PDB file of C-alpha atoms in Angstrom:
ATOM      1  CA  GLY H   7       2.935  28.671  33.626  1.00 42.00           C
ATOM      2  CA  GLU H   8       5.721  27.350  31.482  1.00 56.00           C
ATOM      3  CA  ASP H   9       7.321  23.938  31.739  1.00 81.00           C
ATOM      4  CA  VAL H  10       9.637  22.387  29.156  1.00 89.00           C
ATOM      5  CA  GLU H  11      10.282  18.646  29.254  1.00 91.00           C
ATOM      6  CA  GLN H  12      12.760  16.388  27.521  1.00 92.00           C
ATOM      7  CA  SER H  13      13.871  12.805  27.924  1.00 88.00           C
ATOM      8  CA  LEU H  14      17.219  12.568  29.677  1.00 89.00           C
ATOM      9  CA  PHE H  15      19.166  10.191  27.439  1.00 94.00           C
ATOM     10  CA  LEU H  16      19.404   9.054  23.835  1.00 97.00           C
ATOM     11  CA  SER H  17      21.894   6.629  22.372  1.00 97.00           C
ATOM     12  CA  VAL H  18      22.366   6.130  18.625  1.00 97.00           C
ATOM     13  CA  ARG H  19      24.874   4.518  16.304  1.00 97.00           C
ATOM     14  CA  GLU H  20      27.117   6.633  14.130  1.00 97.00           C
ATOM     15  CA  GLY H  21      25.476   7.247  10.772  1.00 97.00           C
ATOM     16  CA  ASP H  22      21.924   6.795  12.071  1.00 97.00           C
ATOM     17  CA  SER H  23      19.457   9.625  12.559  1.00 97.00           C
ATOM     18  CA  SER H  24      18.834  11.035  16.031  1.00 97.00           C
ATOM     19  CA  VAL H  25      15.510  12.470  17.079  1.00 97.00           C
ATOM     20  CA  ILE H  26      15.351  14.499  20.265  1.00 97.00           C
ATOM     21  CA  ASN H  27      11.914  15.424  21.526  1.00 97.00           C
ATOM     22  CA  CYS H  28      10.634  18.246  23.669  1.00 95.00           C
ATOM     23  CA  THR H  29       7.240  19.255  25.004  1.00 95.00           C
ATOM     24  CA  TYR H  30       6.288  22.657  26.291  1.00 90.00           C
ATOM     25  CA  THR H  31       3.186  23.981  27.946  1.00 84.00           C
ATOM     26  CA  ASP H  32       2.932  27.679  27.146  1.00 80.00           C
ATOM     27  CA  SER H  33       1.005  28.235  23.923  1.00 77.00           C
ATOM     28  CA  SER H  34       2.108  31.877  23.792  1.00 80.00           C
ATOM     29  CA  SER H  35       5.699  30.929  22.941  1.00 78.00           C
ATOM     30  CA  THR H  36       7.113  33.103  20.181  1.00 82.00           C
ATOM     31  CA  TYR H  37      10.334  31.278  19.369  1.00 89.00           C
ATOM     32  CA  LEU H  38      11.574  27.788  20.191  1.00 92.00           C
ATOM     33  CA  TYR H  39      15.250  26.971  20.229  1.00 93.00           C
ATOM     34  CA  TRP H  40      17.686  24.105  20.236  1.00 96.00           C
ATOM     35  CA  TYR H  41      21.000  24.566  22.003  1.00 95.00           C
ATOM     36  CA  LYS H  42      23.986  22.213  22.199  1.00 96.00           C
ATOM     37  CA  GLN H  43      26.312  21.946  25.180  1.00 94.00           C
ATOM     38  CA  GLU H  44      29.590  20.080  24.986  1.00 92.00           C
ATOM     39  CA  PRO H  45      31.353  18.983  28.206  1.00 87.00           C
ATOM     40  CA  GLY H  46      32.678  21.884  30.245  1.00 84.00           C
ATOM     41  CA  ALA H  47      31.380  24.469  27.804  1.00 86.00           C
ATOM     42  CA  GLY H  48      28.569  26.969  27.549  1.00 88.00           C
ATOM     43  CA  LEU H  49      25.514  26.614  25.346  1.00 92.00           C
ATOM     44  CA  GLN H  50      25.706  27.100  21.607  1.00 93.00           C
ATOM     45  CA  LEU H  51      22.623  27.952  19.571  1.00 93.00           C
ATOM     46  CA  LEU H  52      22.037  25.223  16.990  1.00 95.00           C
ATOM     47  CA  THR H  53      18.821  26.365  15.377  1.00 94.00           C
ATOM     48  CA  TYR H  54      15.506  27.993  16.174  1.00 92.00           C
ATOM     49  CA  ILE H  55      12.012  28.187  14.786  1.00 92.00           C
ATOM     50  CA  PHE H  56       9.359  30.857  14.921  1.00 90.00           C
ATOM     51  CA  SER H  57       6.105  29.650  16.419  1.00 88.00           C
ATOM     52  CA  ASN H  58       4.109  30.140  13.203  1.00 89.00           C
ATOM     53  CA  MET H  59       6.323  27.672  11.309  1.00 91.00           C
ATOM     54  CA  ASP H  60       5.917  23.902  11.154  1.00 94.00           C
ATOM     55  CA  MET H  61       9.354  22.917   9.984  1.00 96.00           C
ATOM     56  CA  LYS H  62      12.824  24.290   9.486  1.00 95.00           C
ATOM     57  CA  GLN H  63      15.739  22.526   7.834  1.00 95.00           C
ATOM     58  CA  ASP H  64      19.364  23.525   8.133  1.00 92.00           C
ATOM     59  CA  GLN H  65      21.884  21.077   6.650  1.00 94.00           C
ATOM     60  CA  ARG H  66      21.749  17.942   8.843  1.00 96.00           C
ATOM     61  CA  LEU H  67      19.256  19.491  11.253  1.00 97.00           C
ATOM     62  CA  THR H  68      15.486  19.377  10.882  1.00 97.00           C
ATOM     63  CA  VAL H  69      13.190  21.016  13.410  1.00 97.00           C
ATOM     64  CA  LEU H  70       9.539  20.040  13.526  1.00 97.00           C
ATOM     65  CA  LEU H  71       6.976  22.005  15.508  1.00 95.00           C
ATOM     66  CA  ASN H  72       3.510  20.705  16.312  1.00 94.00           C
ATOM     67  CA  LYS H  73       1.854  23.670  17.935  1.00 91.00           C
ATOM     68  CA  LYS H  74      -1.395  21.845  18.600  1.00 91.00           C
ATOM     69  CA  ASP H  75       0.381  19.211  20.711  1.00 92.00           C
ATOM     70  CA  LYS H  76       3.064  21.661  21.927  1.00 92.00           C
ATOM     71  CA  HIS H  77       5.732  19.280  20.687  1.00 95.00           C
ATOM     72  CA  LEU H  78       9.106  20.211  19.265  1.00 95.00           C
ATOM     73  CA  SER H  79      11.663  17.815  17.814  1.00 97.00           C
ATOM     74  CA  LEU H  80      15.194  18.007  16.509  1.00 98.00           C
ATOM     75  CA  ARG H  81      16.343  15.460  13.953  1.00 98.00           C
ATOM     76  CA  ILE H  82      20.045  15.100  13.285  1.00 97.00           C
ATOM     77  CA  ALA H  83      20.765  13.193  10.073  1.00 98.00           C
ATOM     78  CA  ASP H  84      23.886  11.045   9.714  1.00 97.00           C
ATOM     79  CA  THR H  85      24.797  11.466  13.388  1.00 98.00           C
ATOM     80  CA  GLN H  86      28.517  11.700  14.054  1.00 97.00           C
ATOM     81  CA  THR H  87      30.585  11.160  17.212  1.00 95.00           C
ATOM     82  CA  GLY H  88      31.097  14.924  17.321  1.00 95.00           C
ATOM     83  CA  ASP H  89      27.357  15.289  17.873  1.00 97.00           C
ATOM     84  CA  SER H  90      27.678  13.697  21.307  1.00 96.00           C
ATOM     85  CA  ALA H  91      26.581  16.421  23.716  1.00 96.00           C
ATOM     86  CA  ILE H  92      23.634  17.627  25.772  1.00 96.00           C
ATOM     87  CA  TYR H  93      20.828  19.187  23.733  1.00 97.00           C
ATOM     88  CA  PHE H  94      18.465  21.703  25.277  1.00 96.00           C
ATOM     89  CA  CYS H  95      15.204  22.945  23.910  1.00 95.00           C
ATOM     90  CA  ALA H  96      13.970  26.324  25.084  1.00 93.00           C
ATOM     91  CA  GLU H  97      10.929  28.495  24.601  1.00 91.00           C
ATOM     92  CA  SER H  98      10.709  32.246  24.463  1.00 88.00           C
ATOM     93  CA  ILE H  99       7.676  33.984  25.890  1.00 83.00           C
ATOM     94  CA  LEU H 100       6.940  37.681  25.739  1.00 78.00           C
ATOM     95  CA  THR H 101       5.917  38.951  29.166  1.00 72.00           C
ATOM     96  CA  GLY H 102       5.322  42.368  30.655  1.00 67.00           C
ATOM     97  CA  GLY H 103       8.920  42.244  31.804  1.00 61.00           C
ATOM     98  CA  GLY H 104      10.321  41.379  28.407  1.00 69.00           C
ATOM     99  CA  ASN H 105      11.472  38.227  26.667  1.00 75.00           C
ATOM    100  CA  LYS H 106      11.606  35.283  29.090  1.00 83.00           C
ATOM    101  CA  LEU H 107      13.483  32.116  28.099  1.00 86.00           C
ATOM    102  CA  THR H 108      12.740  28.774  29.728  1.00 89.00           C
ATOM    103  CA  PHE H 109      14.929  25.711  29.113  1.00 91.00           C
ATOM    104  CA  GLY H 110      14.218  22.029  29.287  1.00 91.00           C
ATOM    105  CA  THR H 111      16.243  19.624  31.408  1.00 90.00           C
ATOM    106  CA  GLY H 112      18.435  18.616  28.462  1.00 93.00           C
ATOM    107  CA  THR H 113      18.886  15.335  26.544  1.00 95.00           C
ATOM    108  CA  GLN H 114      22.271  13.662  26.683  1.00 95.00           C
ATOM    109  CA  LEU H 115      23.006  12.263  23.219  1.00 97.00           C
ATOM    110  CA  LYS H 116      25.580   9.504  23.048  1.00 97.00           C
ATOM    111  CA  VAL H 117      26.809   8.430  19.627  1.00 97.00           C
ATOM    112  CA  GLU H 118      28.334   4.971  19.480  1.00 95.00           C
ATOM    113  CA  LEU H 119      30.581   3.547  16.816  1.00 91.00           C
TER     114      LEU H 119
ATOM    115  CA  ASN N  18      33.128  41.314  19.164  1.00 58.00           C
ATOM    116  CA  ALA N  19      33.630  39.043  22.177  1.00 69.00           C
ATOM    117  CA  GLY N  20      29.970  38.153  22.738  1.00 90.00           C
ATOM    118  CA  VAL N  21      29.334  37.441  26.422  1.00 94.00           C
ATOM    119  CA  THR N  22      32.110  37.466  29.004  1.00 94.00           C
ATOM    120  CA  GLN N  23      31.824  36.209  32.575  1.00 95.00           C
ATOM    121  CA  THR N  24      34.144  36.460  35.535  1.00 95.00           C
ATOM    122  CA  PRO N  25      35.362  34.602  37.459  1.00 96.00           C
ATOM    123  CA  LYS N  26      35.504  31.180  35.799  1.00 94.00           C
ATOM    124  CA  PHE N  27      35.942  29.329  39.073  1.00 96.00           C
ATOM    125  CA  GLN N  28      35.240  30.274  42.674  1.00 96.00           C
ATOM    126  CA  VAL N  29      35.237  28.512  46.027  1.00 97.00           C
ATOM    127  CA  LEU N  30      33.412  30.176  48.911  1.00 97.00           C
ATOM    128  CA  LYS N  31      32.748  29.330  52.516  1.00 97.00           C
ATOM    129  CA  THR N  32      29.187  29.318  53.791  1.00 98.00           C
ATOM    130  CA  GLY N  33      28.128  32.865  54.607  1.00 97.00           C
ATOM    131  CA  GLN N  34      30.624  34.610  52.331  1.00 97.00           C
ATOM    132  CA  SER N  35      29.438  36.979  49.636  1.00 97.00           C
ATOM    133  CA  MET N  36      30.494  37.440  46.050  1.00 97.00           C
ATOM    134  CA  THR N  37      29.441  39.048  42.794  1.00 97.00           C
ATOM    135  CA  LEU N  38      29.496  37.335  39.420  1.00 98.00           C
ATOM    136  CA  GLN N  39      30.147  39.745  36.595  1.00 97.00           C
ATOM    137  CA  CYS N  40      28.718  39.540  33.090  1.00 97.00           C
ATOM    138  CA  ALA N  41      29.157  41.829  30.123  1.00 96.00           C
ATOM    139  CA  GLN N  42      28.010  41.756  26.490  1.00 96.00           C
ATOM    140  CA  ASP N  43      29.107  43.838  23.541  1.00 93.00           C
ATOM    141  CA  MET N  44      26.254  42.980  21.181  1.00 92.00           C
ATOM    142  CA  ASN N  45      23.998  45.880  22.170  1.00 91.00           C
ATOM    143  CA  HIS N  46      21.218  43.515  23.264  1.00 90.00           C
ATOM    144  CA  ASN N  47      18.439  44.648  25.547  1.00 90.00           C
ATOM    145  CA  SER N  48      17.770  41.315  27.299  1.00 91.00           C
ATOM    146  CA  MET N  49      20.229  39.596  29.617  1.00 94.00           C
ATOM    147  CA  TYR N  50      19.801  36.506  31.811  1.00 95.00           C
ATOM    148  CA  TRP N  51      21.338  34.597  34.689  1.00 97.00           C
ATOM    149  CA  TYR N  52      20.878  30.816  34.847  1.00 96.00           C
ATOM    150  CA  ARG N  53      22.161  28.102  37.097  1.00 97.00           C
ATOM    151  CA  GLN N  54      22.810  24.599  35.854  1.00 95.00           C
ATOM    152  CA  ASP N  55      22.616  21.574  38.115  1.00 92.00           C
ATOM    153  CA  PRO N  56      22.876  17.913  37.087  1.00 82.00           C
ATOM    154  CA  GLY N  57      19.577  16.520  35.842  1.00 75.00           C
ATOM    155  CA  MET N  58      17.807  19.856  36.217  1.00 78.00           C
ATOM    156  CA  GLY N  59      18.795  21.690  33.090  1.00 85.00           C
ATOM    157  CA  LEU N  60      19.097  25.441  33.215  1.00 91.00           C
ATOM    158  CA  ARG N  61      16.944  27.299  35.694  1.00 93.00           C
ATOM    159  CA  LEU N  62      16.365  31.005  35.344  1.00 93.00           C
ATOM    160  CA  ILE N  63      17.466  33.039  38.360  1.00 96.00           C
ATOM    161  CA  TYR N  64      16.833  36.600  37.157  1.00 95.00           C
ATOM    162  CA  TYR N  65      16.532  38.369  33.858  1.00 93.00           C
ATOM    163  CA  SER N  66      16.621  41.932  32.639  1.00 93.00           C
ATOM    164  CA  ALA N  67      14.570  43.018  29.658  1.00 89.00           C
ATOM    165  CA  SER N  68      16.320  46.357  29.373  1.00 89.00           C
ATOM    166  CA  GLU N  69      18.646  48.696  31.193  1.00 89.00           C
ATOM    167  CA  GLY N  70      17.142  49.607  34.535  1.00 88.00           C
ATOM    168  CA  THR N  71      14.695  46.678  34.770  1.00 91.00           C
ATOM    169  CA  THR N  72      15.075  43.271  36.388  1.00 93.00           C
ATOM    170  CA  ASP N  73      12.615  40.440  37.016  1.00 92.00           C
ATOM    171  CA  LYS N  74      12.676  37.259  39.040  1.00 92.00           C
ATOM    172  CA  GLY N  75      12.934  33.942  37.335  1.00 91.00           C
ATOM    173  CA  GLU N  76      12.263  30.464  38.650  1.00 90.00           C
ATOM    174  CA  VAL N  77      14.848  30.372  41.480  1.00 95.00           C
ATOM    175  CA  PRO N  78      15.633  33.928  42.686  1.00 97.00           C
ATOM    176  CA  ASN N  79      15.939  33.268  46.433  1.00 97.00           C
ATOM    177  CA  GLY N  80      19.384  34.002  47.815  1.00 97.00           C
ATOM    178  CA  TYR N  81      20.400  36.154  44.839  1.00 98.00           C
ATOM    179  CA  ASN N  82      20.305  39.798  43.825  1.00 97.00           C
ATOM    180  CA  VAL N  83      21.061  41.356  40.462  1.00 97.00           C
ATOM    181  CA  SER N  84      22.036  44.718  39.066  1.00 97.00           C
ATOM    182  CA  ARG N  85      21.683  45.884  35.486  1.00 96.00           C
ATOM    183  CA  LEU N  86      24.400  48.486  35.735  1.00 86.00           C
ATOM    184  CA  ASN N  87      24.064  49.640  32.134  1.00 94.00           C
ATOM    185  CA  LYS N  88      23.141  48.074  28.822  1.00 94.00           C
ATOM    186  CA  ARG N  89      26.369  46.050  28.731  1.00 96.00           C
ATOM    187  CA  GLU N  90      26.609  44.715  32.274  1.00 96.00           C
ATOM    188  CA  PHE N  91      24.408  42.474  34.391  1.00 97.00           C
ATOM    189  CA  SER N  92      25.825  41.251  37.697  1.00 97.00           C
ATOM    190  CA  LEU N  93      24.622  38.513  40.065  1.00 98.00           C
ATOM    191  CA  ARG N  94      25.298  38.788  43.786  1.00 98.00           C
ATOM    192  CA  LEU N  95      25.216  36.126  46.467  1.00 97.00           C
ATOM    193  CA  GLU N  96      24.938  37.980  49.785  1.00 94.00           C
ATOM    194  CA  SER N  97      25.405  34.971  52.063  1.00 97.00           C
ATOM    195  CA  ALA N  98      26.439  31.880  50.137  1.00 97.00           C
ATOM    196  CA  ALA N  99      24.968  28.489  51.031  1.00 97.00           C
ATOM    197  CA  PRO N 100      26.049  24.992  49.919  1.00 97.00           C
ATOM    198  CA  SER N 101      22.791  24.725  47.935  1.00 96.00           C
ATOM    199  CA  GLN N 102      24.158  27.470  45.684  1.00 97.00           C
ATOM    200  CA  THR N 103      26.975  25.240  44.487  1.00 97.00           C
ATOM    201  CA  SER N 104      26.341  25.186  40.762  1.00 97.00           C
ATOM    202  CA  VAL N 105      27.492  26.353  37.374  1.00 96.00           C
ATOM    203  CA  TYR N 106      26.220  29.832  36.579  1.00 97.00           C
ATOM    204  CA  PHE N 107      25.664  31.051  33.043  1.00 96.00           C
ATOM    205  CA  CYS N 108      25.011  34.556  31.871  1.00 96.00           C
ATOM    206  CA  ALA N 109      23.261  35.010  28.531  1.00 94.00           C
ATOM    207  CA  SER N 110      22.412  37.894  26.255  1.00 93.00           C
ATOM    208  CA  ILE N 111      19.830  36.872  23.671  1.00 87.00           C
ATOM    209  CA  PRO N 112      17.913  39.178  21.345  1.00 84.00           C
ATOM    210  CA  ARG N 113      14.246  38.679  20.581  1.00 76.00           C
ATOM    211  CA  ASP N 114      14.834  37.951  16.907  1.00 75.00           C
ATOM    212  CA  ARG N 115      17.411  37.865  14.094  1.00 77.00           C
ATOM    213  CA  LEU N 116      19.486  35.264  15.902  1.00 83.00           C
ATOM    214  CA  SER N 117      22.594  33.750  14.373  1.00 85.00           C
ATOM    215  CA  THR N 118      24.081  30.336  15.050  1.00 83.00           C
ATOM    216  CA  ASP N 119      27.515  31.954  14.643  1.00 84.00           C
ATOM    217  CA  THR N 120      27.033  34.138  17.705  1.00 86.00           C
ATOM    218  CA  GLN N 121      27.890  33.180  21.269  1.00 87.00           C
ATOM    219  CA  TYR N 122      24.852  34.187  23.302  1.00 91.00           C
ATOM    220  CA  PHE N 123      26.010  32.428  26.450  1.00 93.00           C
ATOM    221  CA  GLY N 124      29.029  33.125  28.565  1.00 93.00           C
ATOM    222  CA  PRO N 125      31.507  30.320  29.371  1.00 92.00           C
ATOM    223  CA  GLY N 126      30.084  29.806  32.857  1.00 94.00           C
ATOM    224  CA  THR N 127      31.245  30.261  36.439  1.00 96.00           C
ATOM    225  CA  ARG N 128      31.801  27.094  38.463  1.00 95.00           C
ATOM    226  CA  LEU N 129      30.962  27.963  42.058  1.00 97.00           C
ATOM    227  CA  THR N 130      31.533  25.683  45.046  1.00 97.00           C
ATOM    228  CA  VAL N 131      30.225  26.656  48.465  1.00 97.00           C
ATOM    229  CA  LEU N 132      31.765  24.696  51.330  1.00 97.00           C
TER     230      LEU N 132
END
């Protein structure tokens, strides 16, 4: 089965780098995603990585994928107060019924001045 | 191009009442999803639909039914609401590939309280 785990909280100082970690269990994942949720809002796709890639960089965001350990991380460089939000990782698995997405519990990132 | 729309945004029900949450997408995606979000539990998949005419159970389907009316619309029905169904419900429409961070794949959510 599939199970996606994240730590619940992370606190960093403004200007530092943030690293949010995620582990998943299903090795047949095709895509892995990072979503951001601000208070009272829906989820916004931040970035994603195909399962045959090791790394993807997009401006301040770096995604690292270790398929052997089933570990995904999101690094945010130069973290700003506007980055304070809940971050969800998710995996996509192709099943007989289609494309099934499973989300982690979310990591609350707090950026302090 | 509105992305994903959900109605209503807020709803209060009494135990035993029924209601239908509506979701529509204008992105011509095949796959649509219903999730519930509860504090400390992330998003849990209730039902999903890989294409028009097909639906499959997710992690927490009990107490819910769904209908994929056409390619655009995917509704979630609570036949007899219970307090345990108090939650925030999100509809999503996410393609298998060629995703864009400029696109809203999730609806704004429905905040449901069951008394």
